[in-house]
PDB file of C-alpha atoms in Angstrom:
ATOM      1  CA  UNK A   2     -45.430 -35.285  14.463  1.00  0.00           C
ATOM      2  CA  UNK A   3     -41.611 -35.321  15.137  1.00  0.00           C
ATOM      3  CA  UNK A   4     -39.673 -38.065  13.250  1.00  0.00           C
ATOM      4  CA  UNK A   5     -36.570 -39.075  11.340  1.00  0.00           C
ATOM      5  CA  UNK A   6     -37.242 -38.663   7.608  1.00  0.00           C
ATOM      6  CA  UNK A   7     -37.305 -41.891   5.673  1.00  0.00           C
ATOM      7  CA  UNK A   8     -36.545 -40.159   2.479  1.00  0.00           C
ATOM      8  CA  UNK A   9     -34.381 -37.029   2.392  1.00  0.00           C
ATOM      9  CA  UNK A  10     -35.635 -34.009   0.349  1.00  0.00           C
ATOM     10  CA  UNK A  11     -32.170 -32.755  -0.705  1.00  0.00           C
ATOM     11  CA  UNK A  12     -33.407 -29.312  -1.881  1.00  0.00           C
ATOM     12  CA  UNK A  13     -35.147 -28.733   1.495  1.00  0.00           C
ATOM     13  CA  UNK A  14     -32.037 -29.949   3.418  1.00  0.00           C
ATOM     14  CA  UNK A  15     -29.755 -27.709   1.431  1.00  0.00           C
ATOM     15  CA  UNK A  16     -31.911 -24.653   2.215  1.00  0.00           C
ATOM     16  CA  UNK A  17     -31.960 -25.635   5.896  1.00  0.00           C
ATOM     17  CA  UNK A  18     -28.149 -26.038   5.988  1.00  0.00           C
ATOM     18  CA  UNK A  19     -27.473 -22.791   4.234  1.00  0.00           C
ATOM     19  CA  UNK A  20     -29.695 -20.808   6.594  1.00  0.00           C
ATOM     20  CA  UNK A  21     -28.163 -22.381   9.654  1.00  0.00           C
ATOM     21  CA  UNK A  22     -24.559 -22.327   8.500  1.00  0.00           C
ATOM     22  CA  UNK A  23     -24.636 -18.548   7.900  1.00  0.00           C
ATOM     23  CA  UNK A  24     -25.115 -18.143  11.644  1.00  0.00           C
ATOM     24  CA  UNK A  25     -21.837 -18.352  13.720  1.00  0.00           C
ATOM     25  CA  UNK A  26     -23.672 -20.073  16.647  1.00  0.00           C
ATOM     26  CA  UNK A  27     -24.528 -22.927  14.166  1.00  0.00           C
ATOM     27  CA  UNK A  28     -21.573 -22.667  11.829  1.00  0.00           C
ATOM     28  CA  UNK A  29     -19.749 -25.929  10.760  1.00  0.00           C
ATOM     29  CA  UNK A  30     -16.542 -25.416   8.853  1.00  0.00           C
ATOM     30  CA  UNK A  31     -17.099 -28.324   6.432  1.00  0.00           C
ATOM     31  CA  UNK A  32     -20.346 -27.036   5.068  1.00  0.00           C
ATOM     32  CA  UNK A  33     -20.780 -24.099   2.721  1.00  0.00           C
ATOM     33  CA  UNK A  34     -23.116 -21.160   3.074  1.00  0.00           C
ATOM     34  CA  UNK A  35     -24.634 -20.911  -0.398  1.00  0.00           C
ATOM     35  CA  UNK A  36     -27.749 -23.083  -0.981  1.00  0.00           C
ATOM     36  CA  UNK A  37     -26.715 -24.049  -4.563  1.00  0.00           C
ATOM     37  CA  UNK A  38     -23.227 -24.998  -3.486  1.00  0.00           C
ATOM     38  CA  UNK A  39     -24.563 -27.092  -0.634  1.00  0.00           C
ATOM     39  CA  UNK A  40     -26.999 -28.833  -2.870  1.00  0.00           C
ATOM     40  CA  UNK A  41     -24.244 -29.660  -5.233  1.00  0.00           C
ATOM     41  CA  UNK A  42     -22.200 -31.147  -2.496  1.00  0.00           C
ATOM     42  CA  UNK A  43     -25.131 -33.174  -1.127  1.00  0.00           C
ATOM     43  CA  UNK A  44     -25.878 -34.666  -4.493  1.00  0.00           C
ATOM     44  CA  UNK A  45     -22.238 -35.506  -5.154  1.00  0.00           C
ATOM     45  CA  UNK A  46     -21.152 -36.816  -1.696  1.00  0.00           C
ATOM     46  CA  UNK A  47     -24.426 -38.046  -0.180  1.00  0.00           C
ATOM     47  CA  UNK A  48     -27.369 -38.678  -2.608  1.00  0.00           C
ATOM     48  CA  UNK A  49     -25.695 -40.470  -5.439  1.00  0.00           C
ATOM     49  CA  UNK A  50     -24.666 -44.056  -5.359  1.00  0.00           C
ATOM     50  CA  UNK A  51     -25.230 -47.049  -3.062  1.00  0.00           C
ATOM     51  CA  UNK A  52     -26.334 -46.369   0.496  1.00  0.00           C
ATOM     52  CA  UNK A  53     -24.692 -42.915   0.734  1.00  0.00           C
ATOM     53  CA  UNK A  54     -28.109 -41.261   1.108  1.00  0.00           C
ATOM     54  CA  UNK A  55     -28.210 -42.936   4.550  1.00  0.00           C
ATOM     55  CA  UNK A  56     -25.134 -40.865   5.605  1.00  0.00           C
ATOM     56  CA  UNK A  57     -27.413 -37.847   6.253  1.00  0.00           C
ATOM     57  CA  UNK A  58     -30.002 -38.130   8.992  1.00  0.00           C
ATOM     58  CA  UNK A  59     -32.815 -35.541   9.044  1.00  0.00           C
ATOM     59  CA  UNK A  60     -35.279 -34.880  11.778  1.00  0.00           C
ATOM     60  CA  UNK A  61     -38.484 -33.119  10.940  1.00  0.00           C
ATOM     61  CA  UNK A  62     -41.481 -31.727  12.782  1.00  0.00           C
ATOM     62  CA  UNK A  63     -44.723 -31.414  10.713  1.00  0.00           C
ATOM     63  CA  UNK A  64     -42.685 -31.379   7.517  1.00  0.00           C
ATOM     64  CA  UNK A  65     -40.224 -28.716   8.691  1.00  0.00           C
ATOM     65  CA  UNK A  66     -36.610 -29.751   9.278  1.00  0.00           C
ATOM     66  CA  UNK A  67     -35.440 -29.015  12.785  1.00  0.00           C
ATOM     67  CA  UNK A  68     -32.317 -31.174  12.947  1.00  0.00           C
ATOM     68  CA  UNK A  69     -29.712 -32.783  10.530  1.00  0.00           C
ATOM     69  CA  UNK A  70     -26.433 -34.591  10.872  1.00  0.00           C
ATOM     70  CA  UNK A  71     -24.235 -35.917   8.126  1.00  0.00           C
ATOM     71  CA  UNK A  72     -21.078 -38.011   7.778  1.00  0.00           C
ATOM     72  CA  UNK A  73     -18.979 -37.061   4.636  1.00  0.00           C
ATOM     73  CA  UNK A  74     -17.018 -40.374   4.303  1.00  0.00           C
ATOM     74  CA  UNK A  75     -13.615 -41.009   2.841  1.00  0.00           C
ATOM     75  CA  UNK A  76     -13.891 -44.742   2.426  1.00  0.00           C
ATOM     76  CA  UNK A  77     -10.188 -45.228   1.360  1.00  0.00           C
ATOM     77  CA  UNK A  78      -9.069 -43.242   4.503  1.00  0.00           C
ATOM     78  CA  UNK A  79     -11.723 -44.940   6.647  1.00  0.00           C
ATOM     79  CA  UNK A  80     -12.611 -41.429   8.074  1.00  0.00           C
ATOM     80  CA  UNK A  81     -15.606 -39.100   8.005  1.00  0.00           C
ATOM     81  CA  UNK A  82     -16.103 -35.249   8.400  1.00  0.00           C
ATOM     82  CA  UNK A  83     -19.095 -34.477  10.622  1.00  0.00           C
ATOM     83  CA  UNK A  84     -21.616 -32.074   9.241  1.00  0.00           C
ATOM     84  CA  UNK A  85     -23.528 -30.933  12.361  1.00  0.00           C
ATOM     85  CA  UNK A  86     -25.547 -31.566  14.444  1.00  0.00           C
ATOM     86  CA  UNK A  87     -27.519 -28.739  13.024  1.00  0.00           C
ATOM     87  CA  UNK A  88     -30.459 -28.103  15.273  1.00  0.00           C
ATOM     88  CA  UNK A  89     -33.144 -25.396  14.973  1.00  0.00           C
ATOM     89  CA  UNK A  90     -34.780 -25.845  18.397  1.00  0.00           C
ATOM     90  CA  UNK A  91     -34.796 -24.419  21.900  1.00  0.00           C
ATOM     91  CA  UNK A  92     -31.830 -24.953  24.120  1.00  0.00           C
ATOM     92  CA  UNK A  93     -33.626 -27.503  26.295  1.00  0.00           C
ATOM     93  CA  UNK A  94     -34.330 -29.598  23.138  1.00  0.00           C
ATOM     94  CA  UNK A  95     -30.716 -29.335  21.720  1.00  0.00           C
ATOM     95  CA  UNK A  96     -28.822 -32.049  23.671  1.00  0.00           C
ATOM     96  CA  UNK A  97     -31.627 -34.751  23.439  1.00  0.00           C
ATOM     97  CA  UNK A  98     -32.070 -34.155  19.733  1.00  0.00           C
ATOM     98  CA  UNK A  99     -28.239 -34.121  19.063  1.00  0.00           C
ATOM     99  CA  UNK A 100     -27.897 -37.448  20.853  1.00  0.00           C
ATOM    100  CA  UNK A 101     -30.739 -38.945  18.942  1.00  0.00           C
ATOM    101  CA  UNK A 102     -29.321 -37.732  15.580  1.00  0.00           C
ATOM    102  CA  UNK A 103     -25.907 -39.109  16.522  1.00  0.00           C
ATOM    103  CA  UNK A 104     -27.124 -42.544  17.491  1.00  0.00           C
ATOM    104  CA  UNK A 105     -29.354 -42.725  14.433  1.00  0.00           C
ATOM    105  CA  UNK A 106     -26.766 -41.368  12.186  1.00  0.00           C
ATOM    106  CA  UNK A 107     -24.050 -43.820  13.244  1.00  0.00           C
ATOM    107  CA  UNK A 108     -26.508 -46.827  13.081  1.00  0.00           C
ATOM    108  CA  UNK A 109     -27.338 -45.859   9.439  1.00  0.00           C
ATOM    109  CA  UNK A 110     -23.768 -45.348   8.242  1.00  0.00           C
ATOM    110  CA  UNK A 111     -22.998 -47.814   5.489  1.00  0.00           C
ATOM    111  CA  UNK A 112     -19.140 -47.617   5.779  1.00  0.00           C
ATOM    112  CA  UNK A 113     -16.588 -48.555   8.405  1.00  0.00           C
ATOM    113  CA  UNK A 114     -14.753 -45.520   9.777  1.00  0.00           C
ATOM    114  CA  UNK A 115     -11.757 -45.301  12.247  1.00  0.00           C
ATOM    115  CA  UNK A 116     -11.733 -41.525  12.708  1.00  0.00           C
ATOM    116  CA  UNK A 117     -14.315 -38.794  12.853  1.00  0.00           C
ATOM    117  CA  UNK A 118     -13.397 -35.150  12.312  1.00  0.00           C
ATOM    118  CA  UNK A 119     -15.351 -32.111  13.538  1.00  0.00           C
ATOM    119  CA  UNK A 120     -14.750 -28.341  12.590  1.00  0.00           C
ATOM    120  CA  UNK A 121     -16.831 -25.787  14.452  1.00  0.00           C
ATOM    121  CA  UNK A 122     -17.003 -22.031  14.779  1.00  0.00           C
ATOM    122  CA  UNK A 123     -15.916 -21.051  18.310  1.00  0.00           C
ATOM    123  CA  UNK A 124     -19.328 -19.388  18.790  1.00  0.00           C
ATOM    124  CA  UNK A 125     -20.988 -22.764  18.082  1.00  0.00           C
ATOM    125  CA  UNK A 126     -20.857 -23.680  21.786  1.00  0.00           C
ATOM    126  CA  UNK A 127     -23.442 -26.419  21.574  1.00  0.00           C
ATOM    127  CA  UNK A 128     -21.542 -28.397  19.036  1.00  0.00           C
ATOM    128  CA  UNK A 129     -18.031 -27.781  20.651  1.00  0.00           C
ATOM    129  CA  UNK A 130     -19.451 -28.974  24.001  1.00  0.00           C
ATOM    130  CA  UNK A 131     -21.134 -31.986  22.298  1.00  0.00           C
ATOM    131  CA  UNK A 132     -17.776 -33.003  20.748  1.00  0.00           C
ATOM    132  CA  UNK A 133     -16.092 -32.798  24.222  1.00  0.00           C
ATOM    133  CA  UNK A 134     -18.863 -34.817  25.848  1.00  0.00           C
ATOM    134  CA  UNK A 135     -18.576 -37.745  23.401  1.00  0.00           C
ATOM    135  CA  UNK A 136     -14.886 -38.017  23.880  1.00  0.00           C
ATOM    136  CA  UNK A 137     -13.442 -36.094  20.890  1.00  0.00           C
ATOM    137  CA  UNK A 138     -10.092 -34.329  21.324  1.00  0.00           C
ATOM    138  CA  UNK A 139      -9.568 -30.811  20.240  1.00  0.00           C
ATOM    139  CA  UNK A 140      -6.748 -30.931  17.644  1.00  0.00           C
ATOM    140  CA  UNK A 141      -6.299 -27.232  16.815  1.00  0.00           C
ATOM    141  CA  UNK A 142      -7.600 -23.770  16.471  1.00  0.00           C
ATOM    142  CA  UNK A 143      -7.894 -22.212  12.944  1.00  0.00           C
ATOM    143  CA  UNK A 144      -8.685 -18.948  11.413  1.00  0.00           C
ATOM    144  CA  UNK A 145     -10.780 -18.677   8.227  1.00  0.00           C
ATOM    145  CA  UNK A 146      -9.974 -15.568   6.163  1.00  0.00           C
ATOM    146  CA  UNK A 147     -11.798 -14.340   3.130  1.00  0.00           C
ATOM    147  CA  UNK A 148     -11.037 -11.735   0.395  1.00  0.00           C
ATOM    148  CA  UNK A 149     -13.413  -9.990  -1.938  1.00  0.00           C
ATOM    149  CA  UNK A 150     -10.617  -8.181  -3.633  1.00  0.00           C
ATOM    150  CA  UNK A 151      -8.452  -5.314  -2.497  1.00  0.00           C
ATOM    151  CA  UNK A 152      -9.842  -1.844  -3.272  1.00  0.00           C
ATOM    152  CA  UNK A 153      -7.987  -0.086  -6.051  1.00  0.00           C
ATOM    153  CA  UNK A 154      -5.969  -3.182  -7.155  1.00  0.00           C
ATOM    154  CA  UNK A 155      -6.167  -4.500 -10.732  1.00  0.00           C
ATOM    155  CA  UNK A 156      -5.462  -8.171 -10.392  1.00  0.00           C
ATOM    156  CA  UNK A 157      -4.442  -8.371 -14.035  1.00  0.00           C
ATOM    157  CA  UNK A 158      -1.888  -5.559 -13.731  1.00  0.00           C
ATOM    158  CA  UNK A 159       1.815  -5.568 -13.010  1.00  0.00           C
ATOM    159  CA  UNK A 160       1.573  -3.493  -9.847  1.00  0.00           C
ATOM    160  CA  UNK A 161       4.048  -4.374  -7.113  1.00  0.00           C
ATOM    161  CA  UNK A 162       1.218  -5.655  -4.803  1.00  0.00           C
ATOM    162  CA  UNK A 163       0.421  -8.414  -7.346  1.00  0.00           C
ATOM    163  CA  UNK A 164       4.021  -9.208  -8.538  1.00  0.00           C
ATOM    164  CA  UNK A 165       4.286 -12.881  -9.099  1.00  0.00           C
ATOM    165  CA  UNK A 166       7.394 -12.962 -11.338  1.00  0.00           C
ATOM    166  CA  UNK A 167       8.721 -16.472 -11.785  1.00  0.00           C
ATOM    167  CA  UNK A 168       5.765 -18.330 -10.261  1.00  0.00           C
ATOM    168  CA  UNK A 169       4.362 -20.725 -12.861  1.00  0.00           C
ATOM    169  CA  UNK A 170       2.425 -23.957 -13.145  1.00  0.00           C
ATOM    170  CA  UNK A 171       4.252 -27.036 -11.753  1.00  0.00           C
ATOM    171  CA  UNK A 172       6.307 -29.038 -14.329  1.00  0.00           C
ATOM    172  CA  UNK A 173       6.927 -32.789 -14.183  1.00  0.00           C
ATOM    173  CA  UNK A 174      10.532 -32.393 -13.102  1.00  0.00           C
ATOM    174  CA  UNK A 175       9.369 -30.567  -9.948  1.00  0.00           C
ATOM    175  CA  UNK A 176       6.855 -33.107  -8.839  1.00  0.00           C
ATOM    176  CA  UNK A 177       9.204 -35.209  -6.715  1.00  0.00           C
ATOM    177  CA  UNK A 178      10.409 -32.040  -4.846  1.00  0.00           C
ATOM    178  CA  UNK A 179       6.811 -30.909  -4.369  1.00  0.00           C
ATOM    179  CA  UNK A 180       5.772 -34.314  -2.862  1.00  0.00           C
ATOM    180  CA  UNK A 181       8.530 -33.991  -0.299  1.00  0.00           C
ATOM    181  CA  UNK A 182       7.881 -30.403   0.677  1.00  0.00           C
ATOM    182  CA  UNK A 183       4.164 -31.038   0.855  1.00  0.00           C
ATOM    183  CA  UNK A 184       4.604 -34.020   3.193  1.00  0.00           C
ATOM    184  CA  UNK A 185       7.015 -32.011   5.448  1.00  0.00           C
ATOM    185  CA  UNK A 186       4.799 -28.945   5.511  1.00  0.00           C
ATOM    186  CA  UNK A 187       1.375 -30.616   6.023  1.00  0.00           C
ATOM    187  CA  UNK A 188       1.840 -34.117   7.482  1.00  0.00           C
ATOM    188  CA  UNK A 189      -1.452 -36.082   7.738  1.00  0.00           C
ATOM    189  CA  UNK A 190      -3.417 -33.447   5.848  1.00  0.00           C
ATOM    190  CA  UNK A 191      -6.725 -33.968   3.957  1.00  0.00           C
ATOM    191  CA  UNK A 192      -4.977 -33.942   0.503  1.00  0.00           C
ATOM    192  CA  UNK A 193      -1.756 -35.752   0.054  1.00  0.00           C
ATOM    193  CA  UNK A 194       0.786 -34.661  -2.535  1.00  0.00           C
ATOM    194  CA  UNK A 195      -0.200 -37.360  -5.041  1.00  0.00           C
ATOM    195  CA  UNK A 196      -3.744 -36.607  -4.626  1.00  0.00           C
ATOM    196  CA  UNK A 197      -3.248 -32.917  -5.342  1.00  0.00           C
ATOM    197  CA  UNK A 198      -1.295 -33.815  -8.553  1.00  0.00           C
ATOM    198  CA  UNK A 199      -4.208 -36.131  -9.542  1.00  0.00           C
ATOM    199  CA  UNK A 200      -6.786 -33.382  -8.942  1.00  0.00           C
ATOM    200  CA  UNK A 201      -5.168 -30.796 -11.178  1.00  0.00           C
ATOM    201  CA  UNK A 202      -7.293 -29.426 -14.074  1.00  0.00           C
ATOM    202  CA  UNK A 203      -8.412 -26.184 -15.472  1.00  0.00           C
ATOM    203  CA  UNK A 204      -9.942 -25.076 -12.138  1.00  0.00           C
ATOM    204  CA  UNK A 205      -7.410 -26.625  -9.779  1.00  0.00           C
ATOM    205  CA  UNK A 206      -3.863 -25.247 -10.214  1.00  0.00           C
ATOM    206  CA  UNK A 207      -0.553 -25.784  -8.540  1.00  0.00           C
ATOM    207  CA  UNK A 208       1.869 -22.954  -8.894  1.00  0.00           C
ATOM    208  CA  UNK A 209       5.560 -23.144  -7.940  1.00  0.00           C
ATOM    209  CA  UNK A 210       8.358 -20.743  -7.339  1.00  0.00           C
ATOM    210  CA  UNK A 211      11.705 -21.920  -8.391  1.00  0.00           C
ATOM    211  CA  UNK A 212      15.247 -20.601  -7.562  1.00  0.00           C
ATOM    212  CA  UNK A 213      18.362 -21.939  -9.389  1.00  0.00           C
ATOM    213  CA  UNK A 214      16.505 -25.067 -10.369  1.00  0.00           C
ATOM    214  CA  UNK A 215      15.232 -25.811  -6.786  1.00  0.00           C
ATOM    215  CA  UNK A 216      11.629 -25.686  -5.617  1.00  0.00           C
ATOM    216  CA  UNK A 217      11.363 -22.688  -3.284  1.00  0.00           C
ATOM    217  CA  UNK A 218       7.587 -22.987  -2.582  1.00  0.00           C
ATOM    218  CA  UNK A 219       4.126 -23.736  -3.979  1.00  0.00           C
ATOM    219  CA  UNK A 220       0.529 -22.688  -3.689  1.00  0.00           C
ATOM    220  CA  UNK A 221      -2.437 -24.965  -4.639  1.00  0.00           C
ATOM    221  CA  UNK A 222      -5.712 -23.206  -5.393  1.00  0.00           C
ATOM    222  CA  UNK A 223      -9.189 -24.382  -6.398  1.00  0.00           C
ATOM    223  CA  UNK A 224     -11.781 -22.386  -8.191  1.00  0.00           C
ATOM    224  CA  UNK A 225     -15.556 -22.890  -8.458  1.00  0.00           C
ATOM    225  CA  UNK A 226     -16.485 -20.696 -11.391  1.00  0.00           C
ATOM    226  CA  UNK A 227     -20.285 -21.646 -11.122  1.00  0.00           C
ATOM    227  CA  UNK A 228     -20.402 -19.981  -7.696  1.00  0.00           C
ATOM    228  CA  UNK A 229     -17.694 -17.375  -8.367  1.00  0.00           C
ATOM    229  CA  UNK A 230     -15.694 -18.620  -5.464  1.00  0.00           C
ATOM    230  CA  UNK A 231     -12.184 -19.899  -4.965  1.00  0.00           C
ATOM    231  CA  UNK A 232     -10.018 -21.203  -2.186  1.00  0.00           C
ATOM    232  CA  UNK A 233      -6.234 -21.346  -1.410  1.00  0.00           C
ATOM    233  CA  UNK A 234      -5.891 -24.798  -0.089  1.00  0.00           C
ATOM    234  CA  UNK A 235      -2.196 -24.903   0.589  1.00  0.00           C
ATOM    235  CA  UNK A 236       0.818 -22.525   0.502  1.00  0.00           C
ATOM    236  CA  UNK A 237       4.314 -23.445   1.642  1.00  0.00           C
ATOM    237  CA  UNK A 238       7.835 -22.171   1.290  1.00  0.00           C
ATOM    238  CA  UNK A 239      10.876 -24.394   1.828  1.00  0.00           C
ATOM    239  CA  UNK A 240      12.969 -23.624   4.936  1.00  0.00           C
ATOM    240  CA  UNK A 241      15.923 -22.896   2.730  1.00  0.00           C
ATOM    241  CA  UNK A 242      14.039 -20.080   0.962  1.00  0.00           C
ATOM    242  CA  UNK A 243      12.051 -18.395   3.689  1.00  0.00           C
ATOM    243  CA  UNK A 244      12.209 -14.664   4.339  1.00  0.00           C
ATOM    244  CA  UNK A 245      12.942 -13.948   0.709  1.00  0.00           C
ATOM    245  CA  UNK A 246       9.349 -12.779  -0.356  1.00  0.00           C
ATOM    246  CA  UNK A 247       8.312 -16.077  -1.904  1.00  0.00           C
ATOM    247  CA  UNK A 248       5.206 -16.293   0.324  1.00  0.00           C
ATOM    248  CA  UNK A 249       3.951 -13.034  -0.996  1.00  0.00           C
ATOM    249  CA  UNK A 250       4.789 -13.817  -4.632  1.00  0.00           C
ATOM    250  CA  UNK A 251       2.987 -17.225  -4.307  1.00  0.00           C
ATOM    251  CA  UNK A 252      -0.023 -15.601  -2.745  1.00  0.00           C
ATOM    252  CA  UNK A 253      -0.124 -12.918  -5.449  1.00  0.00           C
ATOM    253  CA  UNK A 254      -0.076 -15.583  -8.186  1.00  0.00           C
ATOM    254  CA  UNK A 255      -2.934 -17.377  -6.603  1.00  0.00           C
ATOM    255  CA  UNK A 256      -4.915 -14.108  -6.319  1.00  0.00           C
ATOM    256  CA  UNK A 257      -4.107 -13.111  -9.867  1.00  0.00           C
ATOM    257  CA  UNK A 258      -5.388 -16.367 -11.188  1.00  0.00           C
ATOM    258  CA  UNK A 259      -8.517 -16.526  -9.108  1.00  0.00           C
ATOM    259  CA  UNK A 260      -9.536 -12.848  -9.313  1.00  0.00           C
ATOM    260  CA  UNK A 261      -7.951 -11.957 -12.529  1.00  0.00           C
ATOM    261  CA  UNK A 262      -8.327 -15.021 -14.733  1.00  0.00           C
ATOM    262  CA  UNK A 263     -11.343 -16.863 -13.271  1.00  0.00           C
ATOM    263  CA  UNK A 264     -13.295 -13.818 -12.211  1.00  0.00           C
ATOM    264  CA  UNK A 265     -13.880 -15.056  -8.798  1.00  0.00           C
ATOM    265  CA  UNK A 266     -15.705 -12.716  -6.324  1.00  0.00           C
ATOM    266  CA  UNK A 267     -14.634 -14.385  -3.011  1.00  0.00           C
ATOM    267  CA  UNK A 268     -11.586 -16.272  -1.968  1.00  0.00           C
ATOM    268  CA  UNK A 269     -11.169 -18.237   1.319  1.00  0.00           C
ATOM    269  CA  UNK A 270      -8.312 -19.820   3.155  1.00  0.00           C
ATOM    270  CA  UNK A 271      -7.710 -21.579   6.380  1.00  0.00           C
ATOM    271  CA  UNK A 272      -4.604 -21.076   8.629  1.00  0.00           C
ATOM    272  CA  UNK A 273      -3.595 -22.106  12.108  1.00  0.00           C
ATOM    273  CA  UNK A 274      -4.560 -19.383  14.542  1.00  0.00           C
ATOM    274  CA  UNK A 275      -1.106 -19.370  15.951  1.00  0.00           C
ATOM    275  CA  UNK A 276       0.490 -18.564  12.656  1.00  0.00           C
ATOM    276  CA  UNK A 277       0.537 -14.789  13.202  1.00  0.00           C
ATOM    277  CA  UNK A 278       3.085 -14.131  10.419  1.00  0.00           C
ATOM    278  CA  UNK A 279       0.922 -15.738   7.777  1.00  0.00           C
ATOM    279  CA  UNK A 280      -2.227 -14.022   8.977  1.00  0.00           C
ATOM    280  CA  UNK A 281      -0.534 -10.687   8.807  1.00  0.00           C
ATOM    281  CA  UNK A 282       0.606 -11.449   5.237  1.00  0.00           C
ATOM    282  CA  UNK A 283      -2.942 -12.403   4.141  1.00  0.00           C
ATOM    283  CA  UNK A 284      -4.356  -9.260   5.679  1.00  0.00           C
ATOM    284  CA  UNK A 285      -1.828  -7.140   3.959  1.00  0.00           C
ATOM    285  CA  UNK A 286      -3.152  -8.629   0.633  1.00  0.00           C
ATOM    286  CA  UNK A 287      -6.738  -7.850   1.388  1.00  0.00           C
ATOM    287  CA  UNK A 288      -8.042 -10.739   3.522  1.00  0.00           C
ATOM    288  CA  UNK A 289     -10.250 -10.320   6.580  1.00  0.00           C
ATOM    289  CA  UNK A 290     -10.968 -12.819   9.295  1.00  0.00           C
ATOM    290  CA  UNK A 291     -14.324 -14.418   8.814  1.00  0.00           C
ATOM    291  CA  UNK A 292     -14.409 -17.315  11.323  1.00  0.00           C
ATOM    292  CA  UNK A 293     -12.502 -18.741  14.229  1.00  0.00           C
ATOM    293  CA  UNK A 294     -12.873 -22.543  14.348  1.00  0.00           C
ATOM    294  CA  UNK A 295     -11.918 -25.383  16.589  1.00  0.00           C
ATOM    295  CA  UNK A 296     -10.943 -28.803  15.011  1.00  0.00           C
ATOM    296  CA  UNK A 297     -11.785 -32.083  16.707  1.00  0.00           C
ATOM    297  CA  UNK A 298     -10.805 -35.691  16.289  1.00  0.00           C
ATOM    298  CA  UNK A 299     -12.736 -38.738  17.579  1.00  0.00           C
ATOM    299  CA  UNK A 300     -10.866 -42.012  17.162  1.00  0.00           C
ATOM    300  CA  UNK A 301     -13.067 -45.109  16.837  1.00  0.00           C
ATOM    301  CA  UNK A 302     -10.564 -47.555  15.552  1.00  0.00           C
ATOM    302  CA  UNK A 303     -11.651 -51.154  15.550  1.00  0.00           C
ATOM    303  CA  UNK A 304     -15.241 -50.083  16.279  1.00  0.00           C
ATOM    304  CA  UNK A 305     -18.140 -50.555  13.858  1.00  0.00           C
ATOM    305  CA  UNK A 306     -20.524 -47.641  13.534  1.00  0.00           C
ATOM    306  CA  UNK A 307     -23.226 -49.647  15.397  1.00  0.00           C
ATOM    307  CA  UNK A 308     -20.805 -50.441  18.291  1.00  0.00           C
ATOM    308  CA  UNK A 309     -19.886 -46.759  18.510  1.00  0.00           C
ATOM    309  CA  UNK A 310     -23.549 -45.618  18.581  1.00  0.00           C
ATOM    310  CA  UNK A 311     -24.184 -48.112  21.430  1.00  0.00           C
ATOM    311  CA  UNK A 312     -21.190 -46.540  23.323  1.00  0.00           C
ATOM    312  CA  UNK A 313     -22.553 -43.052  22.880  1.00  0.00           C
ATOM    313  CA  UNK A 314     -26.085 -44.165  23.945  1.00  0.00           C
ATOM    314  CA  UNK A 315     -24.655 -45.559  27.146  1.00  0.00           C
ATOM    315  CA  UNK A 316     -22.711 -42.384  27.758  1.00  0.00           C
ATOM    316  CA  UNK A 317     -25.881 -40.229  27.263  1.00  0.00           C
ATOM    317  CA  UNK A 318     -27.930 -42.352  29.552  1.00  0.00           C
ATOM    318  CA  UNK A 319     -25.463 -41.933  32.412  1.00  0.00           C
ATOM    319  CA  UNK A 320     -25.360 -38.117  31.954  1.00  0.00           C
TER     320      UNK A 320
END
């Protein structure tokens, strides 16, 4: 019997998502690819507290998951990142099941949102078409690059490739300059400058390059030692200090920390597909392209989740 699960089996769901997300034709940029990592994210962001468990809708057939859709909500920002729809079914069944998951998922959502974000592999044609059909706008194209270390490079050495002289952890006197540069470099991004400063700890580091007392640039990295993974979330160089090698020094400091100090086995980063110069820099430091993704935005300002799912239902009935 096919039905929406009343109670989510988070272990079973994490296995399903990991299996699906490793395939480019199903890949969603917000979701990881390791089962343990996904399970941790599900427990932290969906399973624990209040009605957050309702933010993931799971469709099963005879106990086997064949479809899932989640909304990772930022209540303060009144937005949500869309996980899915993940559907393991024939092409003829994809659209009807996606519409059902979408209607059901929005009706179960326990928070008011103004904006929904999607992030899909370009080979995930079903999801990119689905986003267009429900009225989402494509906001950009992005490249995901990953590095598993550059052959022959000792990341704890002083070789020219990993030279990061003068790049150190941020100090309090540089925070105001950092906030200004971050706002200029990444307007409207997922982590604001103050949020980055609040997130800093032993596994989340903000490194800065300084010239004559002025902030030349910064790089913000996050490590996940339990999964031996890391990410470079942001890297920026002030316009006054560009073309002086600071981008490479900042990147080298990030790699030395993640590979050399943390023992990370894999580092990922995301960059606009149009930023050819940055992509070439990353490739020169051992990164390879892993995914090409399209970002989508769906504005639902002033509309409750229930109203929005009614609108989508009407749209699907007309199609």
